[in-house]
Tab-separated table of C-alpha atoms in Angstrom:
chain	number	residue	atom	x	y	z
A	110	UNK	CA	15.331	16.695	-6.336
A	111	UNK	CA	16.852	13.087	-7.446
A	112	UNK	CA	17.718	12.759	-11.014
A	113	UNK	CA	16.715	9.109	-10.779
A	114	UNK	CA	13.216	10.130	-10.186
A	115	UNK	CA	11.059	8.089	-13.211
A	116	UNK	CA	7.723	8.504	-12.823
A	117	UNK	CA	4.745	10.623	-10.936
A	118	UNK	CA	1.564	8.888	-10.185
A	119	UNK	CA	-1.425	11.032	-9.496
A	120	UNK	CA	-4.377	9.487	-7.364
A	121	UNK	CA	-7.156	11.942	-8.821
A	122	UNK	CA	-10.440	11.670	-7.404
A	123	UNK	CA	-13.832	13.882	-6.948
A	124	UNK	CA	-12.648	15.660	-3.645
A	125	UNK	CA	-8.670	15.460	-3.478
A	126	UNK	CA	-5.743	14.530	-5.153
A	127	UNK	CA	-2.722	12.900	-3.986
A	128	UNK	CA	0.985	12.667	-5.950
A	129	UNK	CA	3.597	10.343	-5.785
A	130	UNK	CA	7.129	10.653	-6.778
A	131	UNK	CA	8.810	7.623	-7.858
A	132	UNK	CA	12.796	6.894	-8.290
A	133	UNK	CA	13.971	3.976	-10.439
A	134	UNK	CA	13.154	1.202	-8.177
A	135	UNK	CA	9.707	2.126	-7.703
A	136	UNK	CA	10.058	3.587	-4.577
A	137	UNK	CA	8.204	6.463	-3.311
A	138	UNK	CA	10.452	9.732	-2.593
A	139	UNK	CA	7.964	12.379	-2.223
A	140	UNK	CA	4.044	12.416	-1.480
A	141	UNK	CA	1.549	15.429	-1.523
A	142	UNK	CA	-2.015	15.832	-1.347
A	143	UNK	CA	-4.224	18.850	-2.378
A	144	UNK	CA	-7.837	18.867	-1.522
A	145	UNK	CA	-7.725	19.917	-5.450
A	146	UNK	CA	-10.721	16.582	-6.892
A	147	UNK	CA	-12.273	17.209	-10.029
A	148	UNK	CA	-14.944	19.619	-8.088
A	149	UNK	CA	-12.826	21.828	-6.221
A	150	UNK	CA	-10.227	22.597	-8.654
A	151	UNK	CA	-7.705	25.859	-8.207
A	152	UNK	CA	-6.713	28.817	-10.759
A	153	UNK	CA	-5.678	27.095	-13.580
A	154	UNK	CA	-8.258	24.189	-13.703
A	155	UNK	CA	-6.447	20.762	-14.033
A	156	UNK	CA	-3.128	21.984	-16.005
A	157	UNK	CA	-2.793	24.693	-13.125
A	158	UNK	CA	-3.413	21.411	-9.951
A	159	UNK	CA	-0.842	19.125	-11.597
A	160	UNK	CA	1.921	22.354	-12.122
A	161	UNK	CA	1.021	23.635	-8.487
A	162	UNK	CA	0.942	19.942	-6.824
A	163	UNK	CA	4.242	18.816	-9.052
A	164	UNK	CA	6.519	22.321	-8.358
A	165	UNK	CA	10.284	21.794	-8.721
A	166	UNK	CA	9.638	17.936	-9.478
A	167	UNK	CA	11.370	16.184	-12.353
A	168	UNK	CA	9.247	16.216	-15.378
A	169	UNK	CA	8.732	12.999	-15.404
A	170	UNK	CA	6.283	11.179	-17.037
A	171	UNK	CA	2.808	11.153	-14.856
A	172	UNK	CA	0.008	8.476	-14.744
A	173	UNK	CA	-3.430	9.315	-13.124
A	174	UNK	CA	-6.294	6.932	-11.603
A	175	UNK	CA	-9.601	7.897	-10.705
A	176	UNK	CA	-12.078	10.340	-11.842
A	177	UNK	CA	-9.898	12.472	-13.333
A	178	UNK	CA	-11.026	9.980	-16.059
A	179	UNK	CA	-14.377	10.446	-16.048
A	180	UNK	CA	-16.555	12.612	-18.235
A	181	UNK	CA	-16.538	15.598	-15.790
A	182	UNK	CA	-12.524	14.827	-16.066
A	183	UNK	CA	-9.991	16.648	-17.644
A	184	UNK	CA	-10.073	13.526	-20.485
A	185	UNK	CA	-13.000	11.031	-20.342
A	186	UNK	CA	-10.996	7.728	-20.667
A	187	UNK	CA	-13.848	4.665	-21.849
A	188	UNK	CA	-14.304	1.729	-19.310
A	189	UNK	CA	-12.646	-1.453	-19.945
A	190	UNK	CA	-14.709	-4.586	-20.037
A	191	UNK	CA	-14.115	-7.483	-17.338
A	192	UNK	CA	-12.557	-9.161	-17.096
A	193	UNK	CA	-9.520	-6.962	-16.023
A	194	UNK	CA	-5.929	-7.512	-15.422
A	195	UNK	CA	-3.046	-4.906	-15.402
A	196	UNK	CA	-2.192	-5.746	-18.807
A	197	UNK	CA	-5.853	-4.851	-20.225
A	198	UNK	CA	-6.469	-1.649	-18.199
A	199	UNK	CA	-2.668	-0.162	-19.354
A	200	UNK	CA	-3.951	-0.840	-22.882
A	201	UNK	CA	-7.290	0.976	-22.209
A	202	UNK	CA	-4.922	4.236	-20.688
A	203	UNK	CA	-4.844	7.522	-22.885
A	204	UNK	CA	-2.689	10.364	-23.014
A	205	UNK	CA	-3.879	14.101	-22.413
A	206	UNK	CA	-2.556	16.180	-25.605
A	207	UNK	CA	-3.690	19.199	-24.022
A	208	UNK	CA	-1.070	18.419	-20.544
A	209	UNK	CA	2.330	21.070	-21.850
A	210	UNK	CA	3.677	19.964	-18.479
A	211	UNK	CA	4.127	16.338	-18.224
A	212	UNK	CA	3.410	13.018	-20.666
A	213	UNK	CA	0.240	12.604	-18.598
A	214	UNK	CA	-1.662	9.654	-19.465
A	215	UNK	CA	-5.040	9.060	-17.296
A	216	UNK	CA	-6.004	4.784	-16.160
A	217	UNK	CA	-9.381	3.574	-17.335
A	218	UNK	CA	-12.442	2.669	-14.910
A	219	UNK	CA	-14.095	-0.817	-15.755
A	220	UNK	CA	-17.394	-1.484	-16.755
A	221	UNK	CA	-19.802	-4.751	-15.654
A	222	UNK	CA	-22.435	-4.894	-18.749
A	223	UNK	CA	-24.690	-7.569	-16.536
A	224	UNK	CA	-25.973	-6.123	-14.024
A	225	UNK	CA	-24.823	-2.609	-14.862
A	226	UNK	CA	-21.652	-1.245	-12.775
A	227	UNK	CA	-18.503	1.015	-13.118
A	228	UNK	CA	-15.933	1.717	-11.042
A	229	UNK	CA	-12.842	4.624	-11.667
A	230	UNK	CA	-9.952	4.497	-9.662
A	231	UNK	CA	-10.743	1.297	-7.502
A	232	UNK	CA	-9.105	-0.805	-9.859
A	233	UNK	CA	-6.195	0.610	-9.935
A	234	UNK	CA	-6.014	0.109	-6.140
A	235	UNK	CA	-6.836	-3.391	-6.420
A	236	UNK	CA	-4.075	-3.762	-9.030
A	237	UNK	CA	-1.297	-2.567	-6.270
A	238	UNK	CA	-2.949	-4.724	-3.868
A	239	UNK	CA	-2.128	-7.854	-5.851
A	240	UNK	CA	1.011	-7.006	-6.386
A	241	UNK	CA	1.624	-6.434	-2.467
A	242	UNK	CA	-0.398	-9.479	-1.991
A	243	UNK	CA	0.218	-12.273	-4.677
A	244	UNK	CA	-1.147	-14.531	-2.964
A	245	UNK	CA	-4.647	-13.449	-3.106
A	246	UNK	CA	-4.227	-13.674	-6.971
A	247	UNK	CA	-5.979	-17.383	-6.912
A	248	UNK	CA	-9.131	-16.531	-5.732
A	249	UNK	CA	-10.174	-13.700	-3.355
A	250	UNK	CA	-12.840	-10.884	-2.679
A	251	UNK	CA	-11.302	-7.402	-2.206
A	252	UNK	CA	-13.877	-4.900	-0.302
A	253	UNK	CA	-13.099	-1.156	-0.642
A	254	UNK	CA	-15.186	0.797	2.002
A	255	UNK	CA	-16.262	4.151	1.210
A	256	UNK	CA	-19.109	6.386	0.544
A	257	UNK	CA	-19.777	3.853	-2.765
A	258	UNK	CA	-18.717	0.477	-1.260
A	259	UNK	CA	-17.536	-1.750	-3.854
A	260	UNK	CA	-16.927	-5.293	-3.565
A	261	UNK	CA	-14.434	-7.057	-6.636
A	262	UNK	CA	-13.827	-10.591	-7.407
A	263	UNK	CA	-10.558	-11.652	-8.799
A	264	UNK	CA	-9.278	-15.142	-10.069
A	265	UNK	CA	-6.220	-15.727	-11.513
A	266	UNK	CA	-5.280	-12.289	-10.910
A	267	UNK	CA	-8.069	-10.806	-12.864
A	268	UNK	CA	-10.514	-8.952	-11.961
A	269	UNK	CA	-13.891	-10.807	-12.587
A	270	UNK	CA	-16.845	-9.289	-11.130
A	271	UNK	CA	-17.868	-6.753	-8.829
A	272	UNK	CA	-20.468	-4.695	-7.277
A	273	UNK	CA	-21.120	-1.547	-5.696
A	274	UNK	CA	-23.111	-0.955	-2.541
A	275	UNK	CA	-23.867	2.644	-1.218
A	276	UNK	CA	-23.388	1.979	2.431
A	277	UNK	CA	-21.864	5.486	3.043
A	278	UNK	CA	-24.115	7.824	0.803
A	279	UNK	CA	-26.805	5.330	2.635
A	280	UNK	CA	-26.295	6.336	5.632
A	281	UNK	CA	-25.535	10.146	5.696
A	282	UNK	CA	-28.846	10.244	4.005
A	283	UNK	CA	-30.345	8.182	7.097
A	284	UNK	CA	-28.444	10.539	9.506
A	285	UNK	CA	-29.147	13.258	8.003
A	286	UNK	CA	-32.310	13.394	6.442
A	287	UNK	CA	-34.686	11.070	7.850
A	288	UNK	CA	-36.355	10.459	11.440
A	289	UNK	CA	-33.683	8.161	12.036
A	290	UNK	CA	-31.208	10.761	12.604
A	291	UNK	CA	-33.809	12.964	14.606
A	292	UNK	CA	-32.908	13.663	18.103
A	293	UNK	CA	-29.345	12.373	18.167
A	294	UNK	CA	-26.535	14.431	20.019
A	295	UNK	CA	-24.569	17.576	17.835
A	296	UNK	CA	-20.818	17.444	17.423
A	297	UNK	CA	-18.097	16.083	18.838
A	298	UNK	CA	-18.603	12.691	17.402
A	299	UNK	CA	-19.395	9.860	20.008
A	300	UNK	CA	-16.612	7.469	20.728
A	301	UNK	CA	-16.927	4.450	18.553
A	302	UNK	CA	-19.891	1.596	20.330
A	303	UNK	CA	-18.392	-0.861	19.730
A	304	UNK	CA	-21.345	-3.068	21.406
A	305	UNK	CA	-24.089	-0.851	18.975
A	306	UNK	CA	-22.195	-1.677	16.056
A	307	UNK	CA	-21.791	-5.037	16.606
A	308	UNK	CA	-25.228	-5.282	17.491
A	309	UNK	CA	-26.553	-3.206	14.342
A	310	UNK	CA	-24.617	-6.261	12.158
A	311	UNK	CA	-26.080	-9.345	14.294
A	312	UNK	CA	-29.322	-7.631	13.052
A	313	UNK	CA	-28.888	-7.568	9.822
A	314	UNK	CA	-27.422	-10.928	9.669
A	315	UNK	CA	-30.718	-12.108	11.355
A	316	UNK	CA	-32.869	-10.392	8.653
A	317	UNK	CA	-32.194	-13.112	6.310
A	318	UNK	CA	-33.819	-13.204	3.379
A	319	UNK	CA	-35.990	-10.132	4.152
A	320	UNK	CA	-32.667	-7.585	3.943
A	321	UNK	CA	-31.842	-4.593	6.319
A	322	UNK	CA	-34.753	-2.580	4.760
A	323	UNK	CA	-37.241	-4.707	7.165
A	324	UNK	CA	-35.261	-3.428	9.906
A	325	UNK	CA	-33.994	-0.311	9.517
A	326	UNK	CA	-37.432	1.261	11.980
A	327	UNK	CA	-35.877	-0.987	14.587
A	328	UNK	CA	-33.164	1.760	14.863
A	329	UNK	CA	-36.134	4.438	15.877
A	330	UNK	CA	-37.954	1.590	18.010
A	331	UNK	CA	-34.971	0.750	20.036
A	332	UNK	CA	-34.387	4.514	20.901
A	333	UNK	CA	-37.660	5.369	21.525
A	334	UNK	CA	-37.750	2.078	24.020
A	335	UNK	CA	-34.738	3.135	25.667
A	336	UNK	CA	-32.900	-0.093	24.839
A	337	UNK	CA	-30.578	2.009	22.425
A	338	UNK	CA	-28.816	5.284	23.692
A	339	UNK	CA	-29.184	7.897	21.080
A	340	UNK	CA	-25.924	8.607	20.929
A	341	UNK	CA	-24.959	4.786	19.833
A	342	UNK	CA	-27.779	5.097	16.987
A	343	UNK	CA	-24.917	6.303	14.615
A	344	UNK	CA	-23.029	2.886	15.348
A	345	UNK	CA	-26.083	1.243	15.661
A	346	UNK	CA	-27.176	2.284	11.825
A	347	UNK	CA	-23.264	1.797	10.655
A	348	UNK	CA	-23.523	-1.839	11.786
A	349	UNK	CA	-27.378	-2.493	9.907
A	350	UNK	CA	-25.723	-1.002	6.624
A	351	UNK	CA	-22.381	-2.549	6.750
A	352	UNK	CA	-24.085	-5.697	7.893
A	353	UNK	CA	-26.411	-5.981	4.976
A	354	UNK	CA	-23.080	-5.858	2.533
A	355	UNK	CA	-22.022	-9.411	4.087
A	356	UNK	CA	-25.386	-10.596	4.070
A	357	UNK	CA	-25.543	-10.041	0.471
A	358	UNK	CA	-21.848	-11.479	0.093
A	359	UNK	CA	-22.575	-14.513	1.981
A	360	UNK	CA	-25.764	-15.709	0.238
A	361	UNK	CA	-23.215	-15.558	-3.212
A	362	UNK	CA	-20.594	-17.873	-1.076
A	363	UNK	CA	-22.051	-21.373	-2.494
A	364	UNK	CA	-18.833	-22.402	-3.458
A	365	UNK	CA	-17.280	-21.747	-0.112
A	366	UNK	CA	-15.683	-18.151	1.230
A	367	UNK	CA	-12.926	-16.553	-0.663
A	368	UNK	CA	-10.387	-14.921	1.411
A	369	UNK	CA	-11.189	-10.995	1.949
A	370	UNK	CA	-9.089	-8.292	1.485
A	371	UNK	CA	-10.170	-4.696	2.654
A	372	UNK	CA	-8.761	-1.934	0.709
A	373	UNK	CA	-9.112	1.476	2.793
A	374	UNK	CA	-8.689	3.948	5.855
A	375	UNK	CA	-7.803	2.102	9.014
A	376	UNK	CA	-10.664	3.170	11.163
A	377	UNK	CA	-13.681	2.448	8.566
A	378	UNK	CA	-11.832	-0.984	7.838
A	379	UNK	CA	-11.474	-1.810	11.366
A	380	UNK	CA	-15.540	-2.071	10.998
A	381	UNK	CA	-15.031	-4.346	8.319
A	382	UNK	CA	-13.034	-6.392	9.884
A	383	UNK	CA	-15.616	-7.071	13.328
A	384	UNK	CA	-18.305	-7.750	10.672
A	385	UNK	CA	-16.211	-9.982	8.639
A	386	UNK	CA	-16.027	-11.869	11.662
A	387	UNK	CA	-19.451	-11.561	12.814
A	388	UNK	CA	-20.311	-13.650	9.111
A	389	UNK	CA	-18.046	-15.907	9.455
A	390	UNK	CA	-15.214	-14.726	7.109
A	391	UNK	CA	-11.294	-15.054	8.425
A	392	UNK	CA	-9.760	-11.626	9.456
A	393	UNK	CA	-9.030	-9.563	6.495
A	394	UNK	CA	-5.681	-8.390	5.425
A	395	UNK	CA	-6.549	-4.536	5.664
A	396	UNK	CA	-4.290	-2.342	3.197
A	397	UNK	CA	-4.008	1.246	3.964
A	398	UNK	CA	-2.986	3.051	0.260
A	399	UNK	CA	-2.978	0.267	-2.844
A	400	UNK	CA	-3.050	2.809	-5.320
A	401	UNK	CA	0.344	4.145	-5.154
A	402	UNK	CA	1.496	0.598	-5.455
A	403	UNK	CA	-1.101	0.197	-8.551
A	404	UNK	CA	0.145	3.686	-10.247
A	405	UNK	CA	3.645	2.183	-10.853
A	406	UNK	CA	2.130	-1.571	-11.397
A	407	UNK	CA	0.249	0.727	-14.801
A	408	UNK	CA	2.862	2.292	-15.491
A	409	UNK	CA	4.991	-0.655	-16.064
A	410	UNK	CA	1.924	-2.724	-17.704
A	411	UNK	CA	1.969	0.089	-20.288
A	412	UNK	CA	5.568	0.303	-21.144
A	413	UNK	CA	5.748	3.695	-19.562
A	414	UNK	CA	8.938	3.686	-17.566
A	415	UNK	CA	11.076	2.394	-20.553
A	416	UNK	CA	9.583	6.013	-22.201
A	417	UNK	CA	10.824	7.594	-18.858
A	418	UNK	CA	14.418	6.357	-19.337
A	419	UNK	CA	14.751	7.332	-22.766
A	420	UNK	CA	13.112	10.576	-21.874
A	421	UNK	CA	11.034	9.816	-25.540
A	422	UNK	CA	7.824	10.894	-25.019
A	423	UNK	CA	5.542	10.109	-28.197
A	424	UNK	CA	2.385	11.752	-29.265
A	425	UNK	CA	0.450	8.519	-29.564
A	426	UNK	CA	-2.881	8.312	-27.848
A	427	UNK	CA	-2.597	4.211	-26.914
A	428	UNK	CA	0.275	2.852	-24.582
């Protein structure tokens, strides 16, 4: 392995964990992934995951995101207020004294007091973002699909507000567990409708002020009437859900629409994206993996890769 390796970043959530290898320039040399989250941990609990996923790597010094953080974490790391910039959530990092392996220190999550939010490792995503788009540092809304949508404001490169919407644990619950999912074709997964999504968002769009909720029985009705094949009823409900997050976002636009940015998988951001459209909103720039970008953006924000080159790793528990 290169000796100009510098740092390791570790992308550390509930179900999986991902580690980059870094050289000098901030380039990426090496990537693995581990289905090894917080939950599903191997022999040797977290110290045992970052020897395993690290083997024959440079011990460098290592920076985590995500829920690794968290109070079911290996160190609970407290929220930092907004608003956020890199500079403020490096300061909020800590180190793990009980990590013999590597100077591991773990990112903050950030905290909204009014109404009450966190987020843990979505910040750190939206910090790489900005750096591989600077020009949405003005004024811009970056949406990160997911099972916990979340939806961040940032002006002047800060991040000011945001909120989280629970499209995806929404609708496995729907799917799953009520009579909107009864009836519907087994595995293999339907190829996408493109026409039942589309249509699912036009109807939440037209719900107005009355919200998805009011319409959510229209996905039963329109089965049950034959005017929706119950195979498109996934789509269908994807499209209602996803639609009501730009409903919501649009009646906050009274100062005109900021410029979108989706953080996330291709295929669930190609969803997005038709919505986005659907309300109005100018295609998004869609970015695949911010965080790796946002590991190295910490690191540097906390002074981190100057302790890498002198190979001076201090006991102190603040950056």
């Amino acid at each position: 392995m290169s000796t100009a390796a510098r740092l390791i970043g570790l992308d550390w959530g509930t179900s999986s964990m991902r580690a980059y290898l870094y050289d000098a320039d901030g380039k990426v040399v090496a990537t693995r992934h581990q289905p090894w989250g917080i939950r599903n941990l191997p022999e040797g609990g977290f110290a045992g995951a970052l020897r395993a996923i690290t083997a024959d790597w440079p011990a460098c010094v290592a920076v985590a995101a995500g829920m690794v953080g968290s109070r079911q974490g290996w160190r609970e790391v407290p929220y930092v207020a907004l608003p956020a910039d890199a500079a403020s959530i490096a300061h909020g990092m800590l180190r793990v004294d009980d990590c013999s392996s590597h100077a591991l220190w773990i990112a903050p999550g950030l905290q909204r007091h009014q109404p009450a939010d966190v987020m843990r490792g979505e910040e750190t995503q939206i910090i790489g973002a900005l750096a591989q788009q600077p020009l949405y540092q003005a004024n811009s809304r970056f949406v990160l699909p997911g099972t916990h949508s979340k939806w961040a404001s940032v002006v002047d490169g800060r991040i000011v507000a945001f909120d989280t919407v629970m499209t995806g644990e929404m609708y496995a619950l729907l799917i799953k567990h009520s009579i909107l999912g009864a009836g519907l074709p087994g595995e293999p997964a339907q190829p996408f409708a493109h026409d039942a999504f589309s249509r699912g968002v036009l109807t939440a769009k037209e719900s107005g002020a009355e919200g998805v909720f009011s319409r959510l029985f229209s996905t039963r009705a329109l089965m049950l009437a034959g005017e929706l094949a119950a195979a498109h009823v996934p789509d269908f409900l994807s499209g209602l859900l996803i639609g009501e997050e730009f409903r919501i976002a649009r009646s906050r636009d009274d100062d005109g629409i900021s410029p979108l940015c989706l953080i996330g998988e291709a295929s669930l951001c190609q969803r997005y994206t038709l919505a986005a459209r659907s309300f109005g909103y100018a295609a998004p720039t869609v970015i695949d993996d911010a965080a790796v970008q946002g590991l190295w953006q910490l690191a540097s924000a906390a002074g981190l890769l100057a302790k890498a080159r002198l190979h001076s790793f201090s006991g102190a528990t603040t950056p």
